[in-house]
Amino acid sequence: MSEAKTPTPTPPGDTYKGWVFKWTNYIKGYQRRWFVLSNGLLSYYRTQAEMGHTCRGTINLATATITVDDACNFVISNGGTQTYHLKASCEVERQRWITALELAKAKAVRMQAESDDSGDDFPSSSPRITQGGGSQNSEVQSALRTLSNKVEDLSTCNDLISKHGSALQRSLAELDGLRLTGEAGDKIRQVTERATLFRITSNAMINSCRDFLTLAQTHSKRWQKALQAERDQRVRLEETLEQLAKQHNHLERAFRGAAQANASPDNKGAAGPGKGEASDEDDDNEFFDAMEEAPEFITVPADPQFHKRSSSSISGLNSELCADDQSLNEEPLAMNQESPSQELVPLKKRRTRIPDKPNYSLNLWSIMKNCIGKELSKIPMPVNFNEPISMLQRLSEDLEYHELLDKAAKCQNSLEQMCYVAAFAVSAYSTTVYRTGKPFNPLLGETYELDRKRESGYRSLCEQVSHHPPAAAHHAISDRGWTLRQEITVASKFRGKYLSIMPLGTIHAVFEKSNNHYTWKKVTTTVHNIIVGKLWIDQSGEIDVVNHTTGDRCHLKFAPYSYFSRDVARKVTGVVMDKDGKAHYVLSGTWDEKMEFSKVMQSSRGGENGTEGKQKTVYQTLKARELWRRNPLPDGAETMYYFTALALTLNELEDGVAPTDSRRRPDQRLMEEGRWDEANAEKQRLEEKQRSARREREREAASQRTSSQSEEAVDEDSLTDPSLKSAPHDNYLALWFERCEDPITGEEIHIYKGGYWEAKERGSWENCPNIF
C-alpha cells in the first residue's frame, strides 16, 4: 500500500482536501482517492483532475456519524446506503481529518437548524423594515451569525481538546505505573502521538480564536462609524427642525399680520404681528419641497388678498413698491405699453420645408475612439455628424425670440426689463433640445447675414474672425430700440460617454431708450450617449445677467439632469435683485418649454444653523405668470433635423448677400440636398484650401518680420500696421469687425465697425476674400 500524501492543513471548518485510502471491495481493497471537504459535504474523486467534471460520491455530514476504528481507520455513514470506510496514512493524519470533519459537521447542523427556523424567527418584523433600514439590519444579522458560528467553532475545539487531553492524561498515568519492561517504548510512542494530536487541536482552537478576534475588531470599527454617522444625522435633523420651526413661526406671524391688515376697516394696518386668530390657509397655497441639490431659495405663495387689493392698500402694506410694480398684480409685464401702430407684413414668403434627412448608417465609435480628450474643432469630421447649417447660422438662432427684447425695450422699469432679458437668455437654448447634429465649422472669413428688418425690425451679421481657436463675432440691431452683440469662442471636449461644449465669451444687450447695458455668458452644453444609446442634450451651469447701468442682477441656475431628482427635467430658476440685493422677481421654468415670473412681496432669511450651514431665503410671491413659451416645431420636424420655423429659413438662398455668406457654401448646400458623399468631398477641398491660405498668411507675416528687422533706425510702431498687432492667432484681419477692448468687461473682442449693409446696398463686395 502506497503512502498517502499529507494534505496542507487549513483552518477547521473551511475547505479541506487531501489523499485518503477508501475501501472499495475485497478484491481491490483500499484504493487511494482524493477527498474534498467543503460546506458540510464530503466528496471524493479518483484524481484531482476529476474535480472539474466527475464526482464519485458525496455525503452530507449534517446527518452523518463519524466513528474511529483503530489508530488509522475511521468510518463515515449517514445511516443509509452511504458508508465510507477510510484509512489515513498515520494516526496524526487521521486525527486531522477527524477534527476537520467534526467541525464541518457541527457547522452543517447549525446551518440546517437556522434554515428550518428562518420562517419563524422574524415573521412580524420584516415587513416593517424600510429599504435603507433593511439593508443595515441584514448586515448586522449576517455579522452576528458569523460571530455565532465562530463561537460554536471554539466550543467544538474546546470539546476536542478536553477529549484528547483526557486521553493524554490516561496515557501519562499508565506510563507512570509501568516498570522497566518491553512495553515502555510503545507507551512512550503513544504519548508522543497523543501530545501531537493535542498540539494540532490546540492550534486549530488558536486559529479560530484569532479569526474571531479579527472579525470582532473589524465589525467593531464598522459599528463605531455607523454610530457616529447616526449621531451626525441626528444633529443635522435637529438643526433642520429648528430652522423649519423658525421659518414656520415667521410665516405664521406674517400671515396673521396680513390677515389683521385685511380685516381692518380702513385697510391701513401694517403687515406686522397681530393679536387676532389667523384663518386657515387656502387650498391654493402650495409649499414646494427642496430639491436634492439644496436650492438657494424657497418660494411660497403670498396672501391671496394681495391679488385683490387696490394700489393704495398695497402701498400701505409695502411702501417700497413703486407705481410701475403695482401694475404687475393684475397685468403681465409691459402690457400697459403701447403696441406698434401697424403690423409689418412680410415681403417674402419663407420656405417651410427642406429635403428630408437621408438614412445613412455610421459607425460612430470607429470615428470617435481616437478623439477622446481632444479639441473637436481641430479634428476633421464627416458631414454625417452635421446638420446643414453653419455655426454662424446657429448663432443667429439666438434671435428666435427677439420679441422678448422688443418688449424689454418698452419697459420703463429696469427690473421688469431684467425679467425679459433673462427670459431671452434662457430662450436661446430652446432650439437645442432635439438638435444633436453639429453645425458646420465656419471657414475663416465666412459671414452670415439675417435681414429681418422689414418683417421684425432687426438685422444681424456674423463673421468668423478666428479659426484656431474658433471664434465668431455677432452684431444685431433693431429699429425697436435694442442692440445685441457677442463674440463666442467654442471649446469642446469628447470624454468617451459624453461631449462637452463650453461657449466662452460675453453677450451684450443695450437698450437705446433707457441706456441700460446688460451682459451675460452661456452655460455648458453636454451631449450624452455618444457611443451607446439615444443621443440627448442637457444644459447645466449658472448665468449672471448684470445691468451695468443700474446695478440690477439676475442669477439663473440651470439644474443638470439627474435620474434620482424629483424635480422637472431641464429646470431653470432665478431671482431678479436690485443693486442693494433686494429680490423683486422670482423666475422659474424650463429652458426647453417656458419661463414664468412671480412678484416677490416679502422675503425672509432662514435659520442661523441651516442644513449644511447654509441659509435659505423664503420668498412670498404672487401667482406666477407666463413670461415666455417655446414655439411649436413645424410638421415633420423629426425628418428635417428638428429645425424650428426660423432654422428652416436660415440656409434659404437670397440675392445680394456677400460672396462669403454661409448660404453660398457648397458642401453645406450639398448636404442639405441629401448628397452627402459629394458634400464630404467638397468639405475636404474647402478645408485644404483654408489650410493653404493660412500657410500663405504665415509666410507673408514671416517675410514682413524679416524685412522689418533688417531696417535700422526705424521706429518700432511703423514696422507693421497697428491693427495687425491685435489680430487673433490666425494672423487674419476681420473684414467687418475690428478688435478692441470692451469698455464694459475689459476683454479684447471684435466689435462691428460698420460698412456691411452699405456695401450690400451698393452691391460692391470687392474686399471680400474668395473662401469658397
Coordinates of C-alpha atoms in Angstrom, one line a residue, residues 58-608:
T58 CA -20.8 12.8 -1.8
I59 CA -22.1 12.5 1.8
N60 CA -23.8 15.2 3.9
L61 CA -22.1 15.5 7.3
A62 CA -25.2 17.1 8.9
T63 CA -26.9 13.7 9.1
A64 CA -23.7 11.5 9.2
T65 CA -21.9 9.8 12.1
I66 CA -18.2 9.7 12.4
T67 CA -16.6 6.7 14.3
V68 CA -13.0 5.7 14.8
D69 CA -12.0 2.0 14.4
D70 CA -8.3 1.9 15.3
A71 CA -5.2 4.0 15.0
C72 CA -5.6 4.9 11.3
N73 CA -9.1 3.8 10.3
F74 CA -12.4 5.8 10.6
V75 CA -15.9 5.3 9.2
I76 CA -18.4 7.9 8.0
S77 CA -22.0 6.8 7.5
N78 CA -25.4 8.6 7.0
G79 CA -27.3 5.6 8.4
G80 CA -28.5 4.6 5.0
T81 CA -26.8 3.4 1.8
Q82 CA -23.7 5.7 2.1
T83 CA -20.9 4.4 4.3
Y84 CA -17.3 5.3 3.7
H85 CA -14.6 3.1 5.3
L86 CA -11.5 5.3 5.2
K87 CA -7.9 4.9 6.2
A88 CA -5.3 7.6 6.8
S89 CA -1.6 7.1 6.4
C90 CA -1.0 7.6 10.1
E91 CA -2.8 8.4 13.3
V92 CA -1.9 12.0 13.2
E93 CA -3.2 12.3 9.7
R94 CA -6.4 10.5 10.7
Q95 CA -6.9 12.9 13.6
R96 CA -6.5 15.9 11.4
W97 CA -9.4 14.6 9.2
I98 CA -11.5 13.7 12.3
T99 CA -11.0 17.3 13.6
A100 CA -12.0 18.8 10.3
L101 CA -15.0 16.5 9.9
E102 CA -16.3 17.2 13.4
L103 CA -16.1 21.0 12.8
A104 CA -17.7 20.7 9.4
K105 CA -20.5 18.6 10.9
A106 CA -21.2 21.0 13.7
K107 CA -21.4 23.9 11.3
A108 CA -23.7 21.9 8.9
V109 CA -26.0 21.1 11.8
R110 CA -26.3 24.7 12.8
M111 CA -26.9 25.9 9.2
Q112 CA -29.7 23.3 8.8
A113 CA -31.3 24.4 12.1
E114 CA -31.2 28.0 11.0
S115 CA -32.7 27.2 7.7
D116 CA -35.5 25.3 9.3
D117 CA -36.3 28.1 11.8
S118 CA -35.8 31.0 9.4
G119 CA -39.5 31.3 8.7
D120 CA -40.4 31.6 12.4
D121 CA -37.6 33.9 13.6
F122 CA -38.8 37.3 12.4
P123 CA -42.1 36.9 10.7
S124 CA -43.7 40.1 12.0
S125 CA -40.7 42.5 11.9
S126 CA -39.6 42.0 8.3
P127 CA -42.5 43.9 6.6
R128 CA -41.8 46.9 8.9
I129 CA -38.2 47.3 7.8
T130 CA -37.7 50.1 5.3
Q131 CA -35.4 49.7 2.3
G132 CA -32.4 51.5 3.9
G133 CA -33.0 50.0 7.4
G134 CA -33.5 46.6 5.9
S135 CA -30.0 46.5 4.3
Q136 CA -28.4 47.7 7.6
N137 CA -30.4 45.1 9.6
S138 CA -29.4 42.4 7.2
E139 CA -25.7 43.3 7.5
V140 CA -25.9 43.3 11.3
Q141 CA -27.7 40.0 11.3
S142 CA -25.1 38.5 9.0
A143 CA -22.3 39.7 11.2
L144 CA -24.0 38.3 14.3
R145 CA -24.5 34.9 12.6
T146 CA -20.8 34.8 11.5
L147 CA -19.7 35.6 15.1
S148 CA -22.0 33.0 16.5
N149 CA -20.6 30.4 14.1
K150 CA -17.1 31.3 15.3
V151 CA -18.2 30.9 18.9
E152 CA -19.6 27.4 18.0
D153 CA -16.2 26.5 16.4
L154 CA -14.5 27.5 19.6
S155 CA -16.9 25.3 21.6
T156 CA -16.2 22.3 19.3
C157 CA -12.5 22.8 19.6
N158 CA -12.8 23.0 23.3
D159 CA -14.6 19.7 23.4
L160 CA -11.9 18.1 21.3
I161 CA -9.2 19.5 23.5
S162 CA -10.9 18.1 26.5
K163 CA -11.3 14.7 24.9
H164 CA -7.7 14.5 23.7
G165 CA -6.4 16.0 27.0
S166 CA -8.1 13.2 28.9
A167 CA -6.6 10.5 26.7
L168 CA -3.2 12.1 27.1
Q169 CA -3.6 12.1 30.9
R170 CA -4.6 8.4 30.9
S171 CA -1.5 7.6 28.8
L172 CA 0.7 9.5 31.1
A173 CA -0.8 7.7 34.1
E174 CA -0.2 4.4 32.5
L175 CA 3.4 5.4 31.8
D176 CA 4.0 6.3 35.4
G177 CA 2.7 2.9 36.5
L178 CA 4.9 0.9 34.2
R179 CA 8.0 -0.9 35.2
L180 CA 11.0 -1.1 33.0
T181 CA 9.6 -3.6 30.6
G182 CA 9.5 -4.0 26.8
E183 CA 6.2 -2.1 26.6
A184 CA 7.9 1.1 27.7
G185 CA 8.9 2.0 24.1
D186 CA 5.3 1.5 22.8
K187 CA 3.8 3.6 25.5
I188 CA 6.3 6.4 25.0
R189 CA 5.4 6.4 21.3
Q190 CA 1.7 6.6 22.1
V191 CA 2.2 9.5 24.5
T192 CA 4.2 11.3 21.8
E193 CA 1.4 10.8 19.2
R194 CA -1.3 12.0 21.6
A195 CA 0.8 15.0 22.5
T196 CA 1.0 15.7 18.8
L197 CA -2.8 15.4 18.5
F198 CA -3.3 17.8 21.4
R199 CA -1.0 20.3 19.7
I200 CA -2.9 20.1 16.4
T201 CA -6.2 20.6 18.2
S202 CA -4.8 23.5 20.2
N203 CA -3.5 25.1 17.0
A204 CA -7.0 24.8 15.5
M205 CA -8.5 26.5 18.5
I206 CA -6.0 29.3 18.4
N207 CA -6.7 29.9 14.7
S208 CA -10.4 30.1 15.5
C209 CA -9.8 32.5 18.3
R210 CA -7.7 34.6 16.0
D211 CA -10.4 34.7 13.4
F212 CA -13.0 35.6 16.0
L213 CA -10.9 38.4 17.3
T214 CA -10.1 39.8 13.8
L215 CA -13.8 39.7 12.8
A216 CA -14.9 41.3 16.1
Q217 CA -12.4 44.1 15.7
T218 CA -13.4 44.7 12.1
H219 CA -17.1 44.9 12.9
S220 CA -16.5 47.0 16.0
K221 CA -14.9 49.7 13.8
R222 CA -17.7 49.5 11.3
W223 CA -20.3 49.8 14.1
Q224 CA -18.5 52.8 15.6
K225 CA -18.5 54.5 12.2
A226 CA -22.2 53.7 11.7
L227 CA -23.0 55.0 15.2
Q228 CA -21.1 58.3 14.5
A229 CA -23.0 58.7 11.2
E230 CA -26.3 58.2 13.0
R231 CA -25.3 60.8 15.6
D232 CA -24.3 63.3 12.9
Q233 CA -27.5 62.7 11.0
R234 CA -29.5 63.3 14.2
V235 CA -27.7 66.6 14.8
R236 CA -28.4 67.7 11.2
L237 CA -32.1 66.7 11.6
E238 CA -32.3 68.7 14.8
E239 CA -30.8 71.7 13.1
T240 CA -33.2 71.4 10.2
L241 CA -36.1 71.0 12.5
E242 CA -35.1 74.1 14.4
Q243 CA -34.7 76.1 11.1
L244 CA -38.2 74.9 9.9
A245 CA -39.7 75.8 13.2
K246 CA -38.2 79.4 13.0
Q247 CA -39.4 79.7 9.4
H248 CA -42.9 78.4 10.3
N249 CA -43.1 80.9 13.2
H250 CA -42.1 83.8 11.0
L251 CA -44.5 82.8 8.2
E252 CA -47.3 82.4 10.7
R253 CA -46.7 85.8 12.2
A254 CA -46.6 87.3 8.7
F255 CA -49.8 85.6 7.8
R256 CA -51.6 86.7 10.9
G257 CA -50.4 90.3 10.3
A258 CA -51.6 90.2 6.7
A259 CA -55.0 88.8 7.8
Q260 CA -55.3 91.5 10.5
A261 CA -54.4 94.2 8.0
N262 CA -57.1 92.9 5.6
A263 CA -59.7 92.9 8.4
S264 CA -59.0 96.5 9.3
P265 CA -61.9 98.8 8.3
D266 CA -59.6 101.5 6.8
N267 CA -57.2 99.0 5.3
K268 CA -54.3 100.9 6.9
G269 CA -52.9 98.1 9.0
A270 CA -49.2 97.2 8.6
A271 CA -48.0 93.7 7.8
G272 CA -46.8 93.0 11.3
P273 CA -47.6 90.6 14.0
G274 CA -51.3 90.6 15.0
K275 CA -53.3 89.5 18.0
G276 CA -56.2 88.1 16.1
E277 CA -56.6 84.5 15.1
A278 CA -55.5 83.7 11.6
S279 CA -57.8 81.8 9.3
D280 CA -56.8 78.5 7.8
E281 CA -54.6 78.7 4.7
D282 CA -56.3 78.5 1.3
D283 CA -56.0 75.2 -0.5
D284 CA -54.2 77.0 -3.3
N285 CA -51.2 77.7 -1.1
E286 CA -48.6 75.2 -2.2
F287 CA -45.2 74.8 -0.4
F288 CA -42.6 73.3 -2.7
D289 CA -40.2 70.7 -1.3
A290 CA -36.5 71.5 -1.5
M291 CA -34.5 69.9 -4.3
E292 CA -31.8 67.3 -3.8
E293 CA -29.1 69.8 -4.6
A294 CA -30.2 72.2 -1.8
P295 CA -31.8 75.2 -3.6
E296 CA -30.6 78.7 -2.7
F297 CA -34.2 79.9 -2.0
I298 CA -37.7 78.6 -1.4
T299 CA -40.8 80.2 -2.8
V300 CA -44.2 80.2 -1.0
P301 CA -47.5 81.8 -2.2
A302 CA -48.2 85.2 -0.7
D303 CA -51.6 86.1 0.9
P304 CA -54.2 85.7 -1.9
Q305 CA -55.7 89.0 -0.8
F306 CA -52.6 90.7 -2.4
H307 CA -54.2 89.9 -5.8
K308 CA -57.4 91.8 -4.9
R309 CA -56.1 94.9 -3.1
S310 CA -56.0 98.3 -4.6
S311 CA -52.8 100.1 -5.2
S312 CA -53.3 102.2 -2.1
S313 CA -53.6 99.2 0.1
I314 CA -50.5 97.7 -1.4
S315 CA -48.6 100.9 -0.8
G316 CA -49.8 100.7 2.8
L317 CA -48.5 97.2 3.1
N318 CA -45.2 97.8 1.5
S319 CA -44.2 101.4 0.9
E320 CA -41.2 100.4 -1.2
L321 CA -43.4 99.2 -4.1
C322 CA -43.4 101.7 -6.9
A323 CA -46.2 102.6 -9.3
D324 CA -44.7 100.5 -12.1
D325 CA -44.6 97.4 -9.9
Q326 CA -48.2 97.8 -8.8
S327 CA -49.4 97.3 -12.4
L328 CA -48.0 93.8 -12.3
N329 CA -50.5 92.5 -9.9
E330 CA -53.2 92.1 -12.5
E331 CA -51.5 92.5 -15.8
P332 CA -48.5 90.8 -17.4
L333 CA -45.2 92.7 -17.8
A334 CA -45.3 95.7 -20.1
M335 CA -48.9 95.1 -21.1
N336 CA -49.6 98.8 -20.4
Q337 CA -47.2 99.8 -23.1
E338 CA -48.4 101.0 -26.5
S339 CA -48.4 98.4 -29.2
P340 CA -46.9 99.2 -32.6
S341 CA -49.0 101.4 -34.8
Q342 CA -49.3 98.8 -37.5
E343 CA -48.2 95.3 -38.1
L344 CA -45.3 94.8 -40.6
V345 CA -46.3 92.4 -43.4
P346 CA -43.5 90.0 -44.6
L347 CA -42.3 91.0 -48.0
K348 CA -41.2 87.4 -48.8
K349 CA -42.8 84.1 -48.2
R350 CA -40.2 82.0 -46.4
R351 CA -39.8 78.3 -47.0
T352 CA -41.3 75.8 -44.6
R353 CA -39.5 72.6 -45.6
I354 CA -36.1 71.3 -46.6
P355 CA -35.2 67.9 -48.0
D356 CA -35.6 65.0 -45.6
K357 CA -32.5 63.8 -43.8
P358 CA -31.1 60.6 -45.5
N359 CA -30.9 57.4 -43.5
Y360 CA -27.2 56.9 -43.6
S361 CA -25.6 54.3 -41.4
L362 CA -22.5 55.4 -39.5
N363 CA -20.0 53.5 -37.3
L364 CA -19.7 56.3 -34.7
W365 CA -17.2 54.5 -32.5
S366 CA -14.8 54.0 -35.4
I367 CA -14.5 57.8 -35.8
M368 CA -14.8 58.9 -32.2
K369 CA -12.5 56.4 -30.5
N370 CA -9.4 58.5 -31.5
C371 CA -10.9 61.8 -30.3
I372 CA -11.2 61.2 -26.6
G373 CA -9.8 64.2 -24.7
K374 CA -9.1 66.2 -27.8
E375 CA -10.4 69.5 -29.1
L376 CA -13.0 68.6 -31.7
S377 CA -12.6 71.8 -33.7
K378 CA -9.1 70.5 -34.8
I379 CA -10.4 67.1 -35.9
P380 CA -11.9 66.7 -39.4
M381 CA -15.4 65.2 -39.1
P382 CA -17.6 63.8 -41.9
V383 CA -20.9 65.6 -42.6
N384 CA -22.7 62.6 -41.1
F385 CA -22.2 64.4 -37.8
N386 CA -23.5 67.7 -39.0
E387 CA -26.8 69.5 -39.7
P388 CA -27.0 71.6 -42.8
I389 CA -26.3 75.0 -41.2
S390 CA -23.1 76.6 -40.0
M391 CA -22.2 77.8 -36.6
L392 CA -22.8 81.4 -37.7
Q393 CA -26.4 80.5 -38.6
R394 CA -26.8 78.6 -35.3
L395 CA -25.6 81.7 -33.5
S396 CA -28.2 83.8 -35.3
E397 CA -30.8 81.5 -34.0
D398 CA -30.4 83.2 -30.6
L399 CA -32.8 85.8 -32.2
E400 CA -35.6 83.2 -32.4
Y401 CA -37.5 85.0 -29.7
H402 CA -36.5 88.6 -30.4
E403 CA -39.9 89.7 -29.3
L404 CA -38.6 89.4 -25.7
L405 CA -36.1 92.1 -26.4
D406 CA -38.8 94.2 -28.2
K407 CA -40.9 94.0 -25.0
A408 CA -37.9 94.8 -22.8
A409 CA -37.2 97.9 -24.9
K410 CA -40.7 99.2 -24.0
C411 CA -40.3 98.7 -20.2
Q412 CA -39.8 101.8 -18.2
N413 CA -38.7 99.9 -15.1
S414 CA -35.3 98.3 -15.2
L415 CA -36.4 95.3 -13.0
E416 CA -39.2 94.5 -15.4
Q417 CA -36.7 94.8 -18.3
M418 CA -34.3 92.4 -16.5
C419 CA -37.1 89.7 -16.4
Y420 CA -37.4 89.9 -20.2
V421 CA -33.6 89.9 -20.8
A422 CA -33.2 86.9 -18.5
A423 CA -36.0 85.1 -20.3
F424 CA -34.3 85.9 -23.6
A425 CA -31.0 84.4 -22.3
V426 CA -32.9 81.2 -21.5
S427 CA -34.9 81.0 -24.7
A428 CA -31.7 80.7 -26.8
Y429 CA -31.4 77.1 -25.6
S430 CA -34.9 76.0 -26.5
T431 CA -33.8 75.3 -30.1
T432 CA -31.2 72.8 -28.9
V433 CA -33.4 70.2 -27.1
Y434 CA -33.6 67.8 -30.0
R435 CA -30.7 69.2 -32.1
T436 CA -28.0 66.5 -31.7
G437 CA -26.3 67.4 -35.0
K438 CA -23.1 69.5 -35.1
P439 CA -23.2 72.7 -37.2
F440 CA -20.5 73.2 -39.8
N441 CA -17.4 74.8 -38.5
P442 CA -17.2 78.2 -40.4
L443 CA -14.3 78.9 -42.6
L444 CA -12.1 81.8 -41.7
G445 CA -13.7 85.0 -43.1
E446 CA -17.1 83.3 -43.6
T447 CA -20.1 85.6 -42.9
Y448 CA -23.8 85.3 -42.4
E449 CA -26.5 87.9 -42.5
L450 CA -30.0 87.6 -41.2
D451 CA -32.0 90.5 -42.5
R452 CA -35.5 90.7 -41.0
K453 CA -35.8 94.4 -40.8
R454 CA -39.0 94.8 -42.8
E455 CA -40.6 91.8 -41.1
S456 CA -39.4 92.0 -37.5
G457 CA -37.4 95.2 -37.4
Y458 CA -33.9 93.8 -36.9
R459 CA -31.0 92.6 -38.9
S460 CA -28.0 90.6 -37.8
L461 CA -24.4 90.0 -39.1
C462 CA -22.0 87.2 -38.1
E463 CA -18.3 86.8 -39.1
Q464 CA -15.8 84.0 -38.4
V465 CA -12.9 86.1 -37.1
S466 CA -10.6 83.3 -35.9
H467 CA -10.2 79.6 -36.8
H468 CA -7.8 78.4 -34.1
P469 CA -9.3 79.0 -31.6
P470 CA -12.6 79.1 -33.5
A471 CA -14.3 82.5 -32.7
A472 CA -17.3 84.2 -34.3
A473 CA -18.4 87.8 -33.8
H474 CA -22.1 88.7 -33.9
H475 CA -23.9 92.0 -34.1
A476 CA -27.7 92.6 -34.3
I477 CA -29.5 95.9 -34.2
S478 CA -33.3 96.5 -34.1
D479 CA -35.4 99.5 -35.0
R480 CA -37.3 98.8 -31.8
G481 CA -34.6 100.1 -29.6
W482 CA -32.1 97.4 -28.8
T483 CA -28.7 96.2 -29.9
L484 CA -27.2 92.7 -29.3
R485 CA -23.5 91.8 -29.8
Q486 CA -21.3 89.0 -28.8
E487 CA -18.1 87.1 -29.6
I488 CA -18.3 83.4 -28.9
T489 CA -15.4 81.0 -28.8
V490 CA -16.4 77.4 -28.6
A491 CA -14.3 74.8 -26.7
S492 CA -15.4 71.2 -26.9
K493 CA -14.0 68.0 -25.4
F494 CA -15.0 64.4 -26.0
R495 CA -15.0 62.4 -22.8
G496 CA -15.9 59.0 -24.1
K497 CA -19.5 58.8 -23.0
Y498 CA -20.4 62.4 -23.5
L499 CA -19.4 65.5 -25.4
S500 CA -19.0 68.8 -23.5
I501 CA -19.3 72.1 -25.4
M502 CA -18.2 75.2 -23.5
P503 CA -19.1 78.6 -25.1
L504 CA -16.6 81.2 -24.0
G505 CA -17.4 84.9 -24.4
T506 CA -19.8 87.6 -23.2
I507 CA -23.2 88.6 -24.7
H508 CA -24.1 92.3 -24.6
A509 CA -27.6 93.8 -24.9
V510 CA -28.0 97.6 -25.0
F511 CA -31.3 99.4 -24.9
E512 CA -31.4 102.8 -26.6
K513 CA -34.2 104.4 -24.6
S514 CA -33.1 103.6 -21.1
N515 CA -29.3 103.2 -22.0
N516 CA -29.3 100.0 -19.9
H517 CA -26.4 97.8 -20.7
Y518 CA -26.8 94.0 -19.9
T519 CA -24.2 91.3 -20.1
W520 CA -24.2 87.5 -19.5
K521 CA -22.4 84.3 -20.6
K522 CA -23.6 81.0 -21.8
V523 CA -23.8 77.7 -19.9
T524 CA -22.2 74.3 -20.8
T525 CA -24.0 72.1 -23.3
T526 CA -23.5 68.3 -22.9
V527 CA -24.3 65.7 -25.4
H528 CA -24.9 62.3 -23.7
N529 CA -24.8 58.7 -25.0
I530 CA -22.2 59.4 -27.7
I531 CA -21.3 55.7 -28.1
V532 CA -24.3 53.7 -26.8
G533 CA -28.0 54.7 -26.6
K534 CA -30.0 57.6 -27.9
L535 CA -28.3 61.0 -28.0
W536 CA -29.8 63.6 -25.7
I537 CA -28.7 67.1 -24.8
D538 CA -28.5 68.8 -21.4
Q539 CA -27.7 72.4 -20.3
S540 CA -26.1 73.0 -16.9
G541 CA -24.4 75.8 -15.1
E542 CA -25.2 79.3 -13.9
I543 CA -25.7 82.7 -15.6
D544 CA -25.5 86.1 -14.0
V545 CA -27.3 88.7 -16.1
V546 CA -26.0 92.1 -14.9
N547 CA -27.3 95.6 -15.7
H548 CA -24.1 97.7 -15.6
T549 CA -26.2 100.9 -15.7
T550 CA -28.3 100.4 -12.6
G551 CA -26.5 97.5 -10.8
D552 CA -29.5 95.2 -11.1
R553 CA -28.7 91.5 -11.3
C554 CA -30.4 88.2 -12.1
H555 CA -28.9 84.9 -11.1
L556 CA -30.1 82.0 -13.2
K557 CA -29.3 78.4 -12.4
F558 CA -29.6 75.6 -15.0
A559 CA -30.1 72.4 -13.0
P560 CA -28.3 69.4 -14.6
Y561 CA -30.5 66.4 -15.3
S562 CA -30.5 63.8 -12.5
Y563 CA -32.2 60.4 -12.7
F564 CA -32.9 60.5 -9.0
S565 CA -34.2 64.0 -8.8
R566 CA -37.9 64.6 -8.2
D567 CA -37.8 68.0 -10.0
V568 CA -38.9 68.5 -13.5
A569 CA -36.2 68.0 -16.1
R570 CA -34.3 70.9 -17.6
K571 CA -35.3 73.2 -14.8
V572 CA -34.2 76.8 -14.6
T573 CA -34.6 79.1 -11.6
G574 CA -33.6 82.7 -11.0
V575 CA -34.0 85.7 -8.8
V576 CA -34.1 89.4 -10.0
M577 CA -32.4 91.7 -7.5
D578 CA -31.7 95.4 -7.4
K579 CA -28.3 96.8 -6.7
D580 CA -28.9 96.5 -2.9
G581 CA -29.6 92.8 -3.2
K582 CA -33.3 93.0 -2.6
A583 CA -35.3 90.5 -4.5
H584 CA -38.1 91.7 -6.7
Y585 CA -39.0 88.8 -9.0
V586 CA -38.5 85.1 -9.0
L587 CA -38.2 83.3 -12.3
S588 CA -38.9 79.6 -12.8
G589 CA -39.4 77.2 -15.7
T590 CA -37.5 75.0 -18.1
W591 CA -35.1 76.0 -20.8
D592 CA -36.9 73.9 -23.4
E593 CA -40.6 74.9 -22.7
K594 CA -41.4 78.1 -20.9
M595 CA -40.4 80.6 -18.2
E596 CA -42.6 82.2 -15.6
F597 CA -42.2 85.2 -13.2
S598 CA -43.6 85.8 -9.8
K599 CA -43.6 89.2 -8.0
V600 CA -41.8 89.0 -4.6
M601 CA -44.0 90.6 -1.9
Q602 CA -41.9 89.7 1.1
S603 CA -38.7 87.7 1.8
S604 CA -37.1 86.3 4.9
R605 CA -33.8 84.6 5.8
G606 CA -33.6 81.0 7.1
G607 CA -32.3 80.0 10.5
E608 CA -28.9 80.5 11.8

